[in-house]
Amino acid sequence: MAIPTIVEINFACFHRGKVSLSHLPLGRRYVEAARLETLPCPTCMAKKRDKARKKMAYQKALTYAQEHHLPALTGDPKDVQVATVIRHQQLSNLQYIYEESGVLSPAQFDELYLGAARYITSAQWWILYRSMEPAEALECMNTAVYKVKKPNEPPF
């Protein structure tokens, strides 16, 4: 009886899939097939890793927000979680660009960028402006702050 190189596996997550075991010696194929049946399928494993990565990024963003005295964002809970991570990425990238290059001191960065970010509490704003360039970030943030401080006046 020949030992197959492609085996149908019933994964622990109750999904089924075909796995190639051709890279293994003949004597290890049945052992490897039995081991794979105790694990979730590759798709479920990827989802689990992605969920853990998102949770870790959110925790890191919350820590950053607390350290820099940034307010909690408002909006839909799912939007808030995504926007908190986006805000952290944007501000930490800006901080790295301007402080590491010596353009701004930490105090100047706090005054200009973090000061403006403390007024922007809308999760939707951070999601909408997630792709803003560092050169235009200050202008976008100041426009949003102006709208918060004087909502009935045009920003220009």
mmCIF file of C-alpha atoms in Angstrom:
data_model
loop_
_atom_site.group_PDB
_atom_site.id
_atom_site.type_symbol
_atom_site.label_atom_id
_atom_site.label_comp_id
_atom_site.label_asym_id
_atom_site.label_seq_id
_atom_site.Cartn_x
_atom_site.Cartn_y
_atom_site.Cartn_z
ATOM 1 C CA MET A 1 0.000 0.000 0.000
ATOM 2 C CA ALA A 2 1.387 3.381 -1.013
ATOM 3 C CA ILE A 3 1.559 6.225 1.475
ATOM 4 C CA PRO A 4 -0.202 9.275 -0.057
ATOM 5 C CA THR A 5 1.577 12.610 -0.415
ATOM 6 C CA ILE A 6 -1.650 14.649 -0.226
ATOM 7 C CA VAL A 7 -3.837 13.832 2.766
ATOM 8 C CA GLU A 8 -7.358 14.983 3.699
ATOM 9 C CA ILE A 9 -7.203 16.372 7.267
ATOM 10 C CA ASN A 10 -10.092 16.914 9.693
ATOM 11 C CA PHE A 11 -8.747 19.851 11.704
ATOM 12 C CA ALA A 12 -9.550 20.517 15.375
ATOM 13 C CA CYS A 13 -11.718 23.494 14.338
ATOM 14 C CA PHE A 14 -13.939 21.045 12.378
ATOM 15 C CA HIS A 15 -12.784 22.356 8.998
ATOM 16 C CA ARG A 16 -11.492 19.956 6.367
ATOM 17 C CA GLY A 17 -8.601 20.483 4.041
ATOM 18 C CA LYS A 18 -6.023 18.786 1.908
ATOM 19 C CA VAL A 19 -2.409 19.031 2.978
ATOM 20 C CA SER A 20 0.668 18.058 1.003
ATOM 21 C CA LEU A 21 3.067 15.928 3.020
ATOM 22 C CA SER A 22 5.427 15.263 0.117
ATOM 23 C CA HIS A 23 8.224 17.172 1.855
ATOM 24 C CA LEU A 24 8.318 14.565 4.660
ATOM 25 C CA PRO A 25 9.936 11.135 4.631
ATOM 26 C CA LEU A 26 7.517 8.246 4.196
ATOM 27 C CA GLY A 27 7.691 7.161 7.836
ATOM 28 C CA ARG A 28 6.713 10.618 9.156
ATOM 29 C CA ARG A 29 3.625 11.280 7.018
ATOM 30 C CA TYR A 30 1.067 9.457 9.180
ATOM 31 C CA VAL A 31 2.528 10.990 12.348
ATOM 32 C CA GLU A 32 2.384 14.467 10.823
ATOM 33 C CA ALA A 33 -1.197 13.924 9.601
ATOM 34 C CA ALA A 34 -2.242 12.875 13.110
ATOM 35 C CA ARG A 35 -0.508 15.944 14.586
ATOM 36 C CA LEU A 36 -2.237 18.282 12.118
ATOM 37 C CA GLU A 37 -5.628 16.890 13.159
ATOM 38 C CA THR A 38 -5.033 18.279 16.667
ATOM 39 C CA LEU A 39 -4.497 21.830 15.343
ATOM 40 C CA PRO A 40 -6.888 24.410 13.876
ATOM 41 C CA CYS A 41 -6.802 24.911 10.116
ATOM 42 C CA PRO A 42 -4.452 27.551 8.640
ATOM 43 C CA THR A 43 -7.332 29.999 8.087
ATOM 44 C CA CYS A 44 -8.475 29.792 11.713
ATOM 45 C CA MET A 45 -4.878 30.107 12.932
ATOM 46 C CA ALA A 46 -4.400 33.247 10.827
ATOM 47 C CA LYS A 47 -7.618 34.771 12.203
ATOM 48 C CA LYS A 48 -6.487 34.030 15.749
ATOM 49 C CA ARG A 49 -3.062 35.615 15.134
ATOM 50 C CA ASP A 50 -4.671 38.662 13.517
ATOM 51 C CA LYS A 51 -7.067 39.096 16.427
ATOM 52 C CA ALA A 52 -4.185 38.883 18.918
ATOM 53 C CA ARG A 53 -2.147 41.388 16.876
ATOM 54 C CA LYS A 54 -5.048 43.858 16.788
ATOM 55 C CA LYS A 55 -5.614 43.489 20.528
ATOM 56 C CA MET A 56 -1.935 44.130 21.241
ATOM 57 C CA ALA A 57 -1.892 47.208 18.969
ATOM 58 C CA TYR A 58 -4.991 48.562 20.725
ATOM 59 C CA GLN A 59 -3.425 48.054 24.167
ATOM 60 C CA LYS A 60 -0.260 49.817 23.001
ATOM 61 C CA ALA A 61 -2.357 52.706 21.648
ATOM 62 C CA LEU A 62 -4.238 53.031 24.945
ATOM 63 C CA THR A 63 -0.955 53.161 26.844
ATOM 64 C CA TYR A 64 0.327 55.867 24.489
ATOM 65 C CA ALA A 65 -2.887 57.852 24.965
ATOM 66 C CA GLN A 66 -2.584 57.681 28.755
ATOM 67 C CA GLU A 67 1.100 58.656 28.718
ATOM 68 C CA HIS A 68 0.398 61.695 26.536
ATOM 69 C CA HIS A 69 -2.891 62.663 28.219
ATOM 70 C CA LEU A 70 -5.012 62.155 25.123
ATOM 71 C CA PRO A 71 -8.785 61.931 25.694
ATOM 72 C CA ALA A 72 -10.848 58.880 24.848
ATOM 73 C CA LEU A 73 -12.367 58.967 21.386
ATOM 74 C CA THR A 74 -16.107 59.109 20.778
ATOM 75 C CA GLY A 75 -18.214 57.163 18.318
ATOM 76 C CA ASP A 76 -19.149 53.591 17.532
ATOM 77 C CA PRO A 77 -17.148 51.155 19.747
ATOM 78 C CA LYS A 78 -15.618 49.406 16.743
ATOM 79 C CA ASP A 79 -14.668 52.754 15.183
ATOM 80 C CA VAL A 80 -13.176 53.903 18.484
ATOM 81 C CA GLN A 81 -10.927 50.858 18.661
ATOM 82 C CA VAL A 82 -9.714 51.287 15.070
ATOM 83 C CA ALA A 83 -9.312 55.063 15.407
ATOM 84 C CA THR A 84 -7.350 54.756 18.655
ATOM 85 C CA VAL A 85 -4.783 52.614 16.861
ATOM 86 C CA ILE A 86 -4.725 54.989 13.875
ATOM 87 C CA ARG A 87 -4.230 58.007 16.159
ATOM 88 C CA HIS A 88 -1.349 56.242 17.893
ATOM 89 C CA GLN A 89 0.280 55.340 14.572
ATOM 90 C CA GLN A 90 -0.108 58.857 13.174
ATOM 91 C CA LEU A 91 1.179 60.659 16.253
ATOM 92 C CA SER A 92 4.055 58.282 16.940
ATOM 93 C CA ASN A 93 5.146 58.517 13.279
ATOM 94 C CA LEU A 94 5.022 62.307 13.434
ATOM 95 C CA GLN A 95 6.894 62.267 16.724
ATOM 96 C CA TYR A 96 9.596 60.051 15.259
ATOM 97 C CA ILE A 97 9.940 62.175 12.121
ATOM 98 C CA TYR A 98 10.153 65.544 13.865
ATOM 99 C CA GLU A 99 11.947 64.700 17.107
ATOM 100 C CA GLU A 100 14.523 62.309 15.642
ATOM 101 C CA SER A 101 15.434 64.757 12.883
ATOM 102 C CA GLY A 102 15.829 67.536 15.445
ATOM 103 C CA VAL A 103 13.235 69.787 13.815
ATOM 104 C CA LEU A 104 11.093 69.933 16.962
ATOM 105 C CA SER A 105 11.902 69.423 20.616
ATOM 106 C CA PRO A 106 9.614 67.125 22.635
ATOM 107 C CA ALA A 107 8.007 70.194 24.234
ATOM 108 C CA GLN A 108 7.334 71.786 20.841
ATOM 109 C CA PHE A 109 5.880 68.546 19.498
ATOM 110 C CA ASP A 110 3.628 68.285 22.543
ATOM 111 C CA GLU A 111 2.423 71.847 22.087
ATOM 112 C CA LEU A 112 1.824 71.693 18.333
ATOM 113 C CA TYR A 113 0.679 68.158 17.570
ATOM 114 C CA LEU A 114 -0.429 66.584 20.835
ATOM 115 C CA GLY A 115 -2.127 69.825 21.860
ATOM 116 C CA ALA A 116 -4.215 69.720 18.690
ATOM 117 C CA ALA A 117 -4.846 65.973 19.024
ATOM 118 C CA ARG A 118 -6.329 66.506 22.494
ATOM 119 C CA TYR A 119 -9.187 68.468 20.927
ATOM 120 C CA ILE A 120 -9.971 65.904 18.226
ATOM 121 C CA THR A 121 -12.108 63.296 19.979
ATOM 122 C CA SER A 122 -14.097 62.045 16.995
ATOM 123 C CA ALA A 123 -13.133 58.522 15.959
ATOM 124 C CA GLN A 124 -14.475 59.239 12.479
ATOM 125 C CA TRP A 125 -12.017 62.113 12.028
ATOM 126 C CA TRP A 126 -9.004 59.890 12.711
ATOM 127 C CA ILE A 127 -10.345 57.203 10.382
ATOM 128 C CA LEU A 128 -11.026 59.737 7.621
ATOM 129 C CA TYR A 129 -7.565 61.319 7.887
ATOM 130 C CA ARG A 130 -5.605 58.099 8.444
ATOM 131 C CA SER A 131 -3.588 58.621 5.268
ATOM 132 C CA MET A 132 -2.616 62.259 5.836
ATOM 133 C CA GLU A 133 0.973 63.128 5.014
ATOM 134 C CA PRO A 134 3.257 64.449 7.771
ATOM 135 C CA ALA A 135 3.574 67.781 5.942
ATOM 136 C CA GLU A 136 -0.198 68.344 5.959
ATOM 137 C CA ALA A 137 -0.937 66.846 9.390
ATOM 138 C CA LEU A 138 -0.633 70.075 11.347
ATOM 139 C CA GLU A 139 -2.914 71.958 8.946
ATOM 140 C CA CYS A 140 -5.570 69.204 9.049
ATOM 141 C CA MET A 141 -5.431 69.015 12.827
ATOM 142 C CA ASN A 142 -5.573 72.787 13.310
ATOM 143 C CA THR A 143 -8.579 73.028 10.985
ATOM 144 C CA ALA A 144 -10.365 70.365 13.028
ATOM 145 C CA VAL A 145 -9.483 72.134 16.290
ATOM 146 C CA TYR A 146 -10.788 75.435 14.924
ATOM 147 C CA LYS A 147 -14.098 73.734 14.077
ATOM 148 C CA VAL A 148 -14.303 72.345 17.616
ATOM 149 C CA LYS A 149 -13.576 75.695 19.250
ATOM 150 C CA LYS A 150 -15.790 77.769 16.912
ATOM 151 C CA PRO A 151 -18.256 75.388 15.254
ATOM 152 C CA ASN A 152 -20.396 78.036 13.538
ATOM 153 C CA GLU A 153 -17.581 79.923 11.808
ATOM 154 C CA PRO A 154 -15.776 78.885 8.634
ATOM 155 C CA PRO A 155 -12.154 77.832 9.236
ATOM 156 C CA PHE A 156 -10.738 80.362 6.731
#
